[in-house]
Amino acid sequence: MKHHHGFETRCVHTGNLEDKVYNSAVSPIYTSSAYGFLDQKIGRYPRYFTTPNQIGLAQKIASLENAEEGLILSSGMAAITAILFSHLKAGDHLVVQQDLYGGSTNLIRDEFSKYNIDYTFVSSFDLLAFEKAIKPNTKGIFIETPSNPLLKIIDIKSIARISKKYDLWSLIDNTFASPVNQNPIDYGIDIVMHSATKYLGGHSDLCAGILLSTHERISKIRDFAKNFGASLADNTVWLLERSIKTLSLRVGKQTNNAQQLAEYLTQQKWVIRVYYPGLTTHIGHALAKKQMKGYGAMLSFDLDKNINLKTFFKSLRIIKPVVSLGGVESGVSSPKMTSHILLTDDERKQQGIGDQLVRFSMGIENLEDLKSDLHQAIEKARL
């Protein structure tokens, strides 16, 4: 769905609630869990995702992803669970990109068998491999690009085309790119998911998830989600709406920083390899340039084996060793110790996730300060 106003304007104004009493510049916050029902067009209740703040925020994010409608949930995993279990039943099959966020992989691997839902992980980014994985009982395809943590790029438009060819629905985790850098619905994807905990929130102080699609699909997902209690408190909804007003500015700065840092890291002897789609040496660079507006604010790199990883993390002064990402502060993590800890060693190896891999979430700090921090930490961590 196209919109008349520019992206930055929509970040600030779309979905805002009007203060008809005091005419304030920001949306009022409604924390009530009990609303009147007489002569009301909408039955308002937090668990039904129908409070004023919930509806306003959903409209704002939907406008940023060019979607008909959005649904705000309590976490990214709540969003993934809601879409998968509202669209799959016993006997169905799902085609899944192997390089997903570890939590998504773990959900599918541990829970699907309990409901007699089949799945196939596709390890190759070759589109033919996805098509070959489709079975007569396949219902959908689930991808993530750029992927976590190696920033692999898959052809969004082609996945959407394959899905439509076989009458399947398509789902993408668009968290790493954010709506600033990528809008999958424009390429034919049916459902977009975000862990709003990351870039949409942007300040490492809230947990939320978002699903975006057509009115029909969101209605189907809402019916499931309200039965499983995945709603978000309006205090957090209000904080998220406030955060998104600066989304374009924050992610724009972070993306610019990430490009420069990636180029810097390629020149350092203590770095074996850098994974960032903005680098011309990245295998997915040409495709990323085609389907992304910017290359994102996430990058990863393999440290030399002579660097003690834990000492490196502990020696950082500005950059924070943290489990999440997308905040205004730069953060690093070890996928083996955090996001992909639930995978086996063989599963991590198959995805190319080594023991010395560092995932870097770019913040908005001064770039020279970040380079200096990395350098001094490396000096202390040399074996």
mmCIF file of C-alpha atoms in Angstrom:
data_model
loop_
_atom_site.group_PDB
_atom_site.id
_atom_site.type_symbol
_atom_site.label_atom_id
_atom_site.label_comp_id
_atom_site.label_asym_id
_atom_site.label_seq_id
_atom_site.Cartn_x
_atom_site.Cartn_y
_atom_site.Cartn_z
ATOM 1 C CA MET A 1 0.000 0.000 0.000
ATOM 2 C CA LYS A 2 1.520 3.299 -1.113
ATOM 3 C CA HIS A 3 1.344 6.464 0.947
ATOM 4 C CA HIS A 4 1.363 10.138 0.027
ATOM 5 C CA HIS A 5 3.769 11.377 2.673
ATOM 6 C CA GLY A 6 7.487 10.670 2.809
ATOM 7 C CA PHE A 7 8.968 7.988 5.050
ATOM 8 C CA GLU A 8 10.320 10.439 7.621
ATOM 9 C CA THR A 9 6.952 12.191 7.898
ATOM 10 C CA ARG A 10 5.172 8.887 8.426
ATOM 11 C CA CYS A 11 7.639 7.986 11.190
ATOM 12 C CA VAL A 12 6.637 11.131 13.046
ATOM 13 C CA HIS A 13 2.943 11.579 12.289
ATOM 14 C CA THR A 14 1.126 8.467 11.018
ATOM 15 C CA GLY A 15 -0.966 6.692 13.649
ATOM 16 C CA ASN A 16 -0.597 9.433 16.262
ATOM 17 C CA LEU A 17 -3.563 9.776 18.608
ATOM 18 C CA GLU A 18 -5.218 13.175 18.795
ATOM 19 C CA ASP A 19 -5.408 14.785 22.222
ATOM 20 C CA LYS A 20 -8.849 16.406 22.015
ATOM 21 C CA VAL A 21 -8.726 17.717 25.590
ATOM 22 C CA TYR A 22 -5.378 19.529 25.816
ATOM 23 C CA ASN A 23 -4.215 19.503 22.175
ATOM 24 C CA SER A 24 -0.767 18.166 23.086
ATOM 25 C CA ALA A 25 1.892 17.453 20.454
ATOM 26 C CA VAL A 26 2.285 13.782 21.390
ATOM 27 C CA SER A 27 -0.124 10.879 21.617
ATOM 28 C CA PRO A 28 -1.862 10.486 24.970
ATOM 29 C CA ILE A 29 -1.382 7.128 26.650
ATOM 30 C CA TYR A 30 -4.379 4.996 27.579
ATOM 31 C CA THR A 31 -3.472 2.424 30.232
ATOM 32 C CA SER A 32 -6.979 1.183 30.937
ATOM 33 C CA SER A 33 -7.771 -2.533 30.793
ATOM 34 C CA ALA A 34 -11.516 -1.884 31.029
ATOM 35 C CA TYR A 35 -13.384 0.106 28.362
ATOM 36 C CA GLY A 36 -17.065 0.818 27.975
ATOM 37 C CA PHE A 37 -19.029 -1.383 25.588
ATOM 38 C CA LEU A 38 -22.304 0.503 25.117
ATOM 39 C CA ASP A 39 -22.733 2.217 21.733
ATOM 40 C CA GLN A 40 -19.091 1.483 20.762
ATOM 41 C CA LYS A 41 -17.992 0.543 17.219
ATOM 42 C CA ILE A 42 -14.850 -1.182 18.549
ATOM 43 C CA GLY A 43 -14.774 -3.570 21.479
ATOM 44 C CA ARG A 44 -11.626 -2.331 23.212
ATOM 45 C CA TYR A 45 -9.586 -4.764 25.282
ATOM 46 C CA PRO A 46 -5.763 -5.080 25.557
ATOM 47 C CA ARG A 47 -5.668 -8.808 24.809
ATOM 48 C CA TYR A 48 -7.695 -8.235 21.643
ATOM 49 C CA PHE A 49 -5.115 -5.690 20.355
ATOM 50 C CA THR A 50 -7.793 -2.999 20.143
ATOM 51 C CA THR A 51 -6.738 -0.304 22.622
ATOM 52 C CA PRO A 52 -6.218 3.165 21.098
ATOM 53 C CA ASN A 53 -2.426 3.029 21.480
ATOM 54 C CA GLN A 54 -2.189 -0.479 20.013
ATOM 55 C CA ILE A 55 -4.223 0.500 16.958
ATOM 56 C CA GLY A 56 -2.330 3.763 16.412
ATOM 57 C CA LEU A 57 1.093 2.109 16.594
ATOM 58 C CA ALA A 58 0.032 -0.684 14.235
ATOM 59 C CA GLN A 59 -1.082 1.930 11.706
ATOM 60 C CA LYS A 60 2.250 3.746 11.964
ATOM 61 C CA ILE A 61 4.402 0.674 11.341
ATOM 62 C CA ALA A 62 2.081 -0.612 8.604
ATOM 63 C CA SER A 63 2.562 2.671 6.760
ATOM 64 C CA LEU A 64 6.352 2.275 6.957
ATOM 65 C CA GLU A 65 6.207 -1.217 5.407
ATOM 66 C CA ASN A 66 3.538 -0.323 2.830
ATOM 67 C CA ALA A 67 1.184 -2.876 4.391
ATOM 68 C CA GLU A 68 -2.584 -2.771 4.744
ATOM 69 C CA GLU A 69 -2.517 -3.550 8.456
ATOM 70 C CA GLY A 70 -0.211 -4.375 11.343
ATOM 71 C CA LEU A 71 -0.440 -6.271 14.616
ATOM 72 C CA ILE A 72 1.627 -5.427 17.704
ATOM 73 C CA LEU A 73 2.645 -8.344 19.924
ATOM 74 C CA SER A 74 4.662 -8.871 23.083
ATOM 75 C CA SER A 75 7.896 -10.035 21.420
ATOM 76 C CA GLY A 76 9.455 -11.031 18.129
ATOM 77 C CA MET A 77 9.041 -14.695 19.016
ATOM 78 C CA ALA A 78 5.385 -14.071 19.878
ATOM 79 C CA ALA A 79 4.987 -12.640 16.378
ATOM 80 C CA ILE A 80 6.683 -15.620 14.730
ATOM 81 C CA THR A 81 4.637 -18.077 16.794
ATOM 82 C CA ALA A 82 1.417 -16.247 15.925
ATOM 83 C CA ILE A 83 1.969 -16.323 12.171
ATOM 84 C CA LEU A 84 3.264 -19.903 12.003
ATOM 85 C CA PHE A 85 0.614 -21.515 14.185
ATOM 86 C CA SER A 86 -2.253 -19.482 12.746
ATOM 87 C CA HIS A 87 -1.300 -20.518 9.210
ATOM 88 C CA LEU A 88 -0.188 -24.123 9.764
ATOM 89 C CA LYS A 89 -2.043 -27.182 11.074
ATOM 90 C CA ALA A 90 -1.325 -30.863 11.557
ATOM 91 C CA GLY A 91 -0.181 -32.439 8.303
ATOM 92 C CA ASP A 92 1.113 -29.200 6.780
ATOM 93 C CA HIS A 93 4.677 -28.539 5.649
ATOM 94 C CA LEU A 94 6.850 -25.403 5.771
ATOM 95 C CA VAL A 95 9.954 -24.589 3.707
ATOM 96 C CA VAL A 96 12.449 -22.744 5.900
ATOM 97 C CA GLN A 97 15.681 -20.937 5.188
ATOM 98 C CA GLN A 98 18.283 -22.567 7.422
ATOM 99 C CA ASP A 99 20.030 -19.275 8.203
ATOM 100 C CA LEU A 100 17.353 -17.897 10.517
ATOM 101 C CA TYR A 101 17.606 -16.323 13.933
ATOM 102 C CA GLY A 102 18.446 -19.140 16.346
ATOM 103 C CA GLY A 103 15.218 -18.693 18.308
ATOM 104 C CA SER A 104 13.142 -19.174 15.159
ATOM 105 C CA THR A 105 15.059 -22.318 14.262
ATOM 106 C CA ASN A 106 14.649 -23.676 17.769
ATOM 107 C CA LEU A 107 10.884 -23.011 17.760
ATOM 108 C CA ILE A 108 10.430 -24.935 14.516
ATOM 109 C CA ARG A 109 12.733 -27.793 15.497
ATOM 110 C CA ASP A 110 11.357 -28.266 19.025
ATOM 111 C CA GLU A 111 7.656 -27.463 18.674
ATOM 112 C CA PHE A 112 6.481 -28.440 15.188
ATOM 113 C CA SER A 113 6.720 -32.177 15.816
ATOM 114 C CA LYS A 114 4.357 -31.827 18.791
ATOM 115 C CA TYR A 115 1.673 -30.600 16.382
ATOM 116 C CA ASN A 116 2.531 -32.977 13.530
ATOM 117 C CA ILE A 117 3.744 -30.122 11.329
ATOM 118 C CA ASP A 118 6.521 -31.010 8.881
ATOM 119 C CA TYR A 119 9.333 -28.729 7.729
ATOM 120 C CA THR A 120 12.400 -28.670 5.501
ATOM 121 C CA PHE A 121 15.426 -26.483 6.204
ATOM 122 C CA VAL A 122 17.068 -25.276 3.002
ATOM 123 C CA SER A 123 20.808 -24.772 3.518
ATOM 124 C CA SER A 124 21.490 -23.302 0.083
ATOM 125 C CA PHE A 125 20.514 -19.822 -1.067
ATOM 126 C CA ASP A 126 20.022 -21.275 -4.542
ATOM 127 C CA LEU A 127 16.407 -20.549 -5.448
ATOM 128 C CA LEU A 128 16.107 -23.940 -7.142
ATOM 129 C CA ALA A 129 16.788 -25.564 -3.769
ATOM 130 C CA PHE A 130 13.759 -23.785 -2.293
ATOM 131 C CA GLU A 131 11.567 -24.901 -5.164
ATOM 132 C CA LYS A 132 12.769 -28.499 -4.866
ATOM 133 C CA ALA A 133 11.907 -28.489 -1.148
ATOM 134 C CA ILE A 134 8.215 -27.810 -1.856
ATOM 135 C CA LYS A 135 5.887 -30.756 -1.219
ATOM 136 C CA PRO A 136 2.192 -31.318 -2.004
ATOM 137 C CA ASN A 137 1.362 -30.349 1.616
ATOM 138 C CA THR A 138 3.625 -27.270 1.720
ATOM 139 C CA LYS A 139 1.794 -24.112 2.830
ATOM 140 C CA GLY A 140 4.471 -21.435 3.100
ATOM 141 C CA ILE A 141 8.092 -20.305 2.806
ATOM 142 C CA PHE A 142 9.924 -18.555 5.667
ATOM 143 C CA ILE A 143 13.073 -16.501 4.967
ATOM 144 C CA GLU A 144 15.258 -13.881 6.650
ATOM 145 C CA THR A 145 17.441 -11.404 4.776
ATOM 146 C CA PRO A 146 19.954 -10.108 5.662
ATOM 147 C CA SER A 147 20.361 -13.251 7.735
ATOM 148 C CA ASN A 148 21.468 -13.512 11.340
ATOM 149 C CA PRO A 149 24.418 -13.520 11.969
ATOM 150 C CA LEU A 150 26.308 -13.759 8.643
ATOM 151 C CA LEU A 151 24.290 -11.175 6.676
ATOM 152 C CA LYS A 152 23.527 -13.529 3.807
ATOM 153 C CA ILE A 153 21.213 -12.142 1.132
ATOM 154 C CA ILE A 154 18.398 -14.011 -0.577
ATOM 155 C CA ASP A 155 16.379 -12.822 -3.572
ATOM 156 C CA ILE A 156 13.127 -11.548 -2.048
ATOM 157 C CA LYS A 157 11.291 -11.035 -5.321
ATOM 158 C CA SER A 158 12.111 -14.540 -6.529
ATOM 159 C CA ILE A 159 10.985 -16.151 -3.266
ATOM 160 C CA ALA A 160 7.698 -14.259 -3.585
ATOM 161 C CA ARG A 161 7.370 -15.445 -7.186
ATOM 162 C CA ILE A 162 8.001 -19.075 -6.228
ATOM 163 C CA SER A 163 5.456 -18.810 -3.415
ATOM 164 C CA LYS A 164 2.780 -17.498 -5.736
ATOM 165 C CA LYS A 165 3.613 -20.111 -8.381
ATOM 166 C CA TYR A 166 2.745 -22.881 -5.922
ATOM 167 C CA ASP A 167 -0.060 -20.991 -4.162
ATOM 168 C CA LEU A 168 1.939 -20.618 -0.935
ATOM 169 C CA TRP A 169 2.228 -17.736 1.516
ATOM 170 C CA SER A 170 5.613 -16.099 2.078
ATOM 171 C CA LEU A 171 7.000 -14.801 5.367
ATOM 172 C CA ILE A 172 10.134 -12.723 5.950
ATOM 173 C CA ASP A 173 11.938 -11.662 9.106
ATOM 174 C CA ASN A 174 12.897 -8.096 8.194
ATOM 175 C CA THR A 175 14.405 -7.197 11.569
ATOM 176 C CA PHE A 176 18.017 -6.702 10.467
ATOM 177 C CA ALA A 177 17.140 -4.397 7.568
ATOM 178 C CA SER A 178 14.324 -2.448 9.284
ATOM 179 C CA PRO A 179 11.712 -0.594 7.203
ATOM 180 C CA VAL A 180 14.315 2.109 6.580
ATOM 181 C CA ASN A 181 16.452 -0.151 4.412
ATOM 182 C CA GLN A 182 14.037 -2.741 2.996
ATOM 183 C CA ASN A 183 10.321 -3.099 2.245
ATOM 184 C CA PRO A 184 9.600 -6.742 1.269
ATOM 185 C CA ILE A 185 5.896 -6.238 0.564
ATOM 186 C CA ASP A 186 6.912 -4.090 -2.402
ATOM 187 C CA TYR A 187 8.571 -7.231 -3.838
ATOM 188 C CA GLY A 188 5.536 -9.459 -3.351
ATOM 189 C CA ILE A 189 6.116 -10.937 0.115
ATOM 190 C CA ASP A 190 2.855 -11.701 1.937
ATOM 191 C CA ILE A 191 3.822 -11.264 5.596
ATOM 192 C CA VAL A 192 6.586 -9.163 7.164
ATOM 193 C CA MET A 193 7.767 -9.751 10.702
ATOM 194 C CA HIS A 194 9.952 -7.582 12.961
ATOM 195 C CA SER A 195 11.391 -8.014 16.387
ATOM 196 C CA ALA A 196 10.472 -4.462 17.389
ATOM 197 C CA THR A 197 12.804 -4.915 20.343
ATOM 198 C CA LYS A 198 15.601 -4.059 17.918
ATOM 199 C CA TYR A 199 15.617 -1.093 15.502
ATOM 200 C CA LEU A 200 11.983 -0.085 15.857
ATOM 201 C CA GLY A 201 12.485 0.343 19.611
ATOM 202 C CA GLY A 202 16.089 1.381 19.167
ATOM 203 C CA HIS A 203 16.977 2.133 22.796
ATOM 204 C CA SER A 204 17.433 -1.343 24.306
ATOM 205 C CA ASP A 205 14.638 -0.756 26.806
ATOM 206 C CA LEU A 206 11.565 -2.619 25.525
ATOM 207 C CA CYS A 207 10.466 -5.943 24.058
ATOM 208 C CA ALA A 208 7.900 -6.190 21.258
ATOM 209 C CA GLY A 209 7.056 -7.824 17.931
ATOM 210 C CA ILE A 210 5.163 -6.751 14.830
ATOM 211 C CA LEU A 211 3.426 -8.518 11.950
ATOM 212 C CA LEU A 212 2.386 -6.723 8.766
ATOM 213 C CA SER A 213 0.196 -7.992 5.949
ATOM 214 C CA THR A 214 -3.267 -7.664 4.404
ATOM 215 C CA HIS A 215 -6.403 -7.016 6.464
ATOM 216 C CA GLU A 216 -7.506 -10.613 5.853
ATOM 217 C CA ARG A 217 -4.270 -12.222 7.058
ATOM 218 C CA ILE A 218 -3.874 -9.963 10.086
ATOM 219 C CA SER A 219 -7.450 -10.748 11.115
ATOM 220 C CA LYS A 220 -6.660 -14.467 10.962
ATOM 221 C CA ILE A 221 -3.471 -14.013 12.998
ATOM 222 C CA ARG A 222 -5.253 -11.795 15.539
ATOM 223 C CA ASP A 223 -7.870 -14.472 16.181
ATOM 224 C CA PHE A 224 -5.080 -16.883 17.080
ATOM 225 C CA ALA A 225 -2.929 -14.445 19.041
ATOM 226 C CA LYS A 226 -5.701 -13.202 21.323
ATOM 227 C CA ASN A 227 -6.310 -16.787 22.450
ATOM 228 C CA PHE A 228 -2.664 -17.143 23.429
ATOM 229 C CA GLY A 229 -2.353 -13.852 25.297
ATOM 230 C CA ALA A 230 0.502 -12.259 23.343
ATOM 231 C CA SER A 231 -0.607 -8.642 23.774
ATOM 232 C CA LEU A 232 1.695 -5.759 24.689
ATOM 233 C CA ALA A 233 1.041 -3.370 27.588
ATOM 234 C CA ASP A 234 0.111 0.138 26.478
ATOM 235 C CA ASN A 235 2.960 1.729 28.416
ATOM 236 C CA THR A 236 5.369 -0.168 26.171
ATOM 237 C CA VAL A 237 3.242 0.504 23.099
ATOM 238 C CA TRP A 238 3.522 4.234 23.799
ATOM 239 C CA LEU A 239 7.310 4.015 24.238
ATOM 240 C CA LEU A 240 7.627 2.155 20.945
ATOM 241 C CA GLU A 241 5.499 4.734 19.120
ATOM 242 C CA ARG A 242 7.725 7.485 20.502
ATOM 243 C CA SER A 243 10.884 5.641 19.447
ATOM 244 C CA ILE A 244 9.758 5.187 15.856
ATOM 245 C CA LYS A 245 9.577 8.949 15.376
ATOM 246 C CA THR A 246 13.388 8.957 15.190
ATOM 247 C CA LEU A 247 13.704 5.634 13.315
ATOM 248 C CA SER A 248 14.866 7.175 10.045
ATOM 249 C CA LEU A 249 17.490 9.340 11.729
ATOM 250 C CA ARG A 250 18.817 6.569 13.953
ATOM 251 C CA VAL A 251 19.027 3.807 11.372
ATOM 252 C CA GLY A 252 20.365 6.184 8.741
ATOM 253 C CA LYS A 253 23.294 7.092 11.009
ATOM 254 C CA GLN A 254 23.822 3.482 12.081
ATOM 255 C CA THR A 255 23.838 2.263 8.477
ATOM 256 C CA ASN A 256 26.392 4.894 7.459
ATOM 257 C CA ASN A 257 28.584 3.979 10.435
ATOM 258 C CA ALA A 258 28.345 0.269 9.608
ATOM 259 C CA GLN A 259 29.553 0.783 6.044
ATOM 260 C CA GLN A 260 32.596 2.718 7.213
ATOM 261 C CA LEU A 261 33.430 0.297 10.018
ATOM 262 C CA ALA A 262 33.125 -2.704 7.700
ATOM 263 C CA GLU A 263 35.621 -1.108 5.308
ATOM 264 C CA TYR A 264 37.956 -0.359 8.226
ATOM 265 C CA LEU A 265 37.800 -3.941 9.521
ATOM 266 C CA THR A 266 38.764 -5.412 6.144
ATOM 267 C CA GLN A 267 42.121 -3.640 6.535
ATOM 268 C CA GLN A 268 42.921 -5.018 10.004
ATOM 269 C CA LYS A 269 45.308 -7.973 10.368
ATOM 270 C CA TRP A 270 43.420 -9.276 13.401
ATOM 271 C CA VAL A 271 40.261 -9.762 11.315
ATOM 272 C CA ILE A 272 40.058 -12.860 9.134
ATOM 273 C CA ARG A 273 36.816 -12.007 7.324
ATOM 274 C CA VAL A 274 34.104 -9.351 7.386
ATOM 275 C CA TYR A 275 30.449 -10.082 6.612
ATOM 276 C CA TYR A 276 28.589 -6.977 5.414
ATOM 277 C CA PRO A 277 26.454 -6.687 2.252
ATOM 278 C CA GLY A 278 27.709 -3.157 1.634
ATOM 279 C CA LEU A 279 31.159 -4.502 0.779
ATOM 280 C CA THR A 280 31.716 -5.193 -2.914
ATOM 281 C CA THR A 281 33.458 -8.420 -1.907
ATOM 282 C CA HIS A 282 30.287 -9.723 -0.231
ATOM 283 C CA ILE A 283 28.729 -12.525 -2.274
ATOM 284 C CA GLY A 284 25.306 -10.912 -1.988
ATOM 285 C CA HIS A 285 26.369 -7.313 -2.644
ATOM 286 C CA ALA A 286 24.802 -6.962 -6.109
ATOM 287 C CA LEU A 287 21.501 -8.424 -4.934
ATOM 288 C CA ALA A 288 21.481 -6.305 -1.774
ATOM 289 C CA LYS A 289 22.088 -3.207 -3.870
ATOM 290 C CA LYS A 290 19.066 -4.154 -5.962
ATOM 291 C CA GLN A 291 16.547 -4.835 -3.192
ATOM 292 C CA MET A 292 17.779 -2.717 -0.273
ATOM 293 C CA LYS A 293 17.794 1.062 0.129
ATOM 294 C CA GLY A 294 20.770 0.805 2.485
ATOM 295 C CA TYR A 295 22.880 -2.145 3.601
ATOM 296 C CA GLY A 296 21.818 -2.097 7.224
ATOM 297 C CA ALA A 297 23.548 -1.511 10.545
ATOM 298 C CA MET A 298 24.583 -5.073 11.353
ATOM 299 C CA LEU A 299 27.894 -6.672 10.470
ATOM 300 C CA SER A 300 29.917 -9.653 11.632
ATOM 301 C CA PHE A 301 33.570 -10.575 11.511
ATOM 302 C CA ASP A 302 35.820 -13.505 12.325
ATOM 303 C CA LEU A 303 38.638 -12.676 14.708
ATOM 304 C CA ASP A 304 42.075 -14.196 14.321
ATOM 305 C CA LYS A 305 42.491 -17.373 16.409
ATOM 306 C CA ASN A 306 45.240 -15.631 18.389
ATOM 307 C CA ILE A 307 42.680 -13.246 19.905
ATOM 308 C CA ASN A 308 41.074 -14.369 23.153
ATOM 309 C CA LEU A 309 37.395 -13.691 22.540
ATOM 310 C CA LYS A 310 36.278 -13.293 26.145
ATOM 311 C CA THR A 311 39.202 -11.007 26.976
ATOM 312 C CA PHE A 312 38.354 -8.938 23.915
ATOM 313 C CA PHE A 313 34.745 -8.517 25.059
ATOM 314 C CA LYS A 314 35.731 -7.686 28.631
ATOM 315 C CA SER A 315 38.294 -5.095 27.495
ATOM 316 C CA LEU A 316 35.834 -2.967 25.508
ATOM 317 C CA ARG A 317 35.101 0.410 27.101
ATOM 318 C CA ILE A 318 32.449 1.954 24.827
ATOM 319 C CA ILE A 319 31.092 -0.964 22.844
ATOM 320 C CA LYS A 320 28.858 -3.153 25.006
ATOM 321 C CA PRO A 321 28.908 -6.971 25.020
ATOM 322 C CA VAL A 322 25.145 -7.561 25.041
ATOM 323 C CA VAL A 323 22.739 -10.215 23.814
ATOM 324 C CA SER A 324 20.430 -8.008 21.739
ATOM 325 C CA LEU A 325 20.927 -5.477 18.941
ATOM 326 C CA GLY A 326 19.559 -2.399 17.208
ATOM 327 C CA GLY A 327 20.103 0.114 20.004
ATOM 328 C CA VAL A 328 21.668 3.550 19.661
ATOM 329 C CA GLU A 329 24.670 2.168 21.536
ATOM 330 C CA SER A 330 27.065 -0.156 19.684
ATOM 331 C CA GLY A 331 27.022 -3.728 20.909
ATOM 332 C CA VAL A 332 28.857 -6.967 20.218
ATOM 333 C CA SER A 333 28.011 -10.576 20.872
ATOM 334 C CA SER A 334 29.209 -14.082 20.192
ATOM 335 C CA PRO A 335 26.482 -15.966 18.269
ATOM 336 C CA LYS A 336 27.870 -19.218 19.669
ATOM 337 C CA MET A 337 27.304 -17.932 23.225
ATOM 338 C CA THR A 338 24.023 -16.057 22.649
ATOM 339 C CA SER A 339 21.669 -15.925 19.652
ATOM 340 C CA HIS A 340 22.601 -19.377 18.313
ATOM 341 C CA ILE A 341 23.474 -21.136 21.571
ATOM 342 C CA LEU A 342 20.525 -23.513 21.179
ATOM 343 C CA LEU A 343 21.932 -24.903 17.930
ATOM 344 C CA THR A 344 24.290 -27.866 17.954
ATOM 345 C CA ASP A 345 27.949 -27.465 16.982
ATOM 346 C CA ASP A 346 27.217 -29.199 13.678
ATOM 347 C CA GLU A 347 24.265 -26.904 12.961
ATOM 348 C CA ARG A 348 26.391 -23.830 13.617
ATOM 349 C CA LYS A 349 29.159 -25.238 11.452
ATOM 350 C CA GLN A 350 26.714 -25.870 8.608
ATOM 351 C CA GLN A 351 25.696 -22.216 8.745
ATOM 352 C CA GLY A 352 29.296 -21.017 8.823
ATOM 353 C CA ILE A 353 29.139 -19.740 12.407
ATOM 354 C CA GLY A 354 32.635 -20.138 13.828
ATOM 355 C CA ASP A 355 33.865 -19.942 17.412
ATOM 356 C CA GLN A 356 35.615 -16.602 16.748
ATOM 357 C CA LEU A 357 32.645 -14.941 15.045
ATOM 358 C CA VAL A 358 31.695 -11.538 16.453
ATOM 359 C CA ARG A 359 28.317 -9.975 15.635
ATOM 360 C CA PHE A 360 28.446 -6.188 15.721
ATOM 361 C CA SER A 361 25.360 -4.008 16.170
ATOM 362 C CA MET A 362 26.301 -0.512 15.043
ATOM 363 C CA GLY A 363 25.239 2.452 17.145
ATOM 364 C CA ILE A 364 25.268 6.200 16.559
ATOM 365 C CA GLU A 365 28.543 7.009 18.354
ATOM 366 C CA ASN A 366 31.541 8.784 16.877
ATOM 367 C CA LEU A 367 33.161 6.312 14.499
ATOM 368 C CA GLU A 368 36.722 7.132 15.485
ATOM 369 C CA ASP A 369 35.882 6.415 19.123
ATOM 370 C CA LEU A 370 34.581 2.990 18.139
ATOM 371 C CA LYS A 371 37.695 2.182 16.111
ATOM 372 C CA SER A 372 39.888 3.216 19.024
ATOM 373 C CA ASP A 373 37.885 1.063 21.414
ATOM 374 C CA LEU A 374 38.226 -1.979 19.161
ATOM 375 C CA HIS A 375 41.968 -1.423 18.777
ATOM 376 C CA GLN A 376 42.734 -1.164 22.493
ATOM 377 C CA ALA A 377 40.600 -4.215 23.268
ATOM 378 C CA ILE A 378 42.390 -6.249 20.597
ATOM 379 C CA GLU A 379 45.786 -5.303 22.033
ATOM 380 C CA LYS A 380 44.753 -6.630 25.445
ATOM 381 C CA ALA A 381 43.265 -9.818 24.001
ATOM 382 C CA ARG A 382 46.259 -11.003 21.990
ATOM 383 C CA LEU A 383 47.433 -14.425 23.125
#
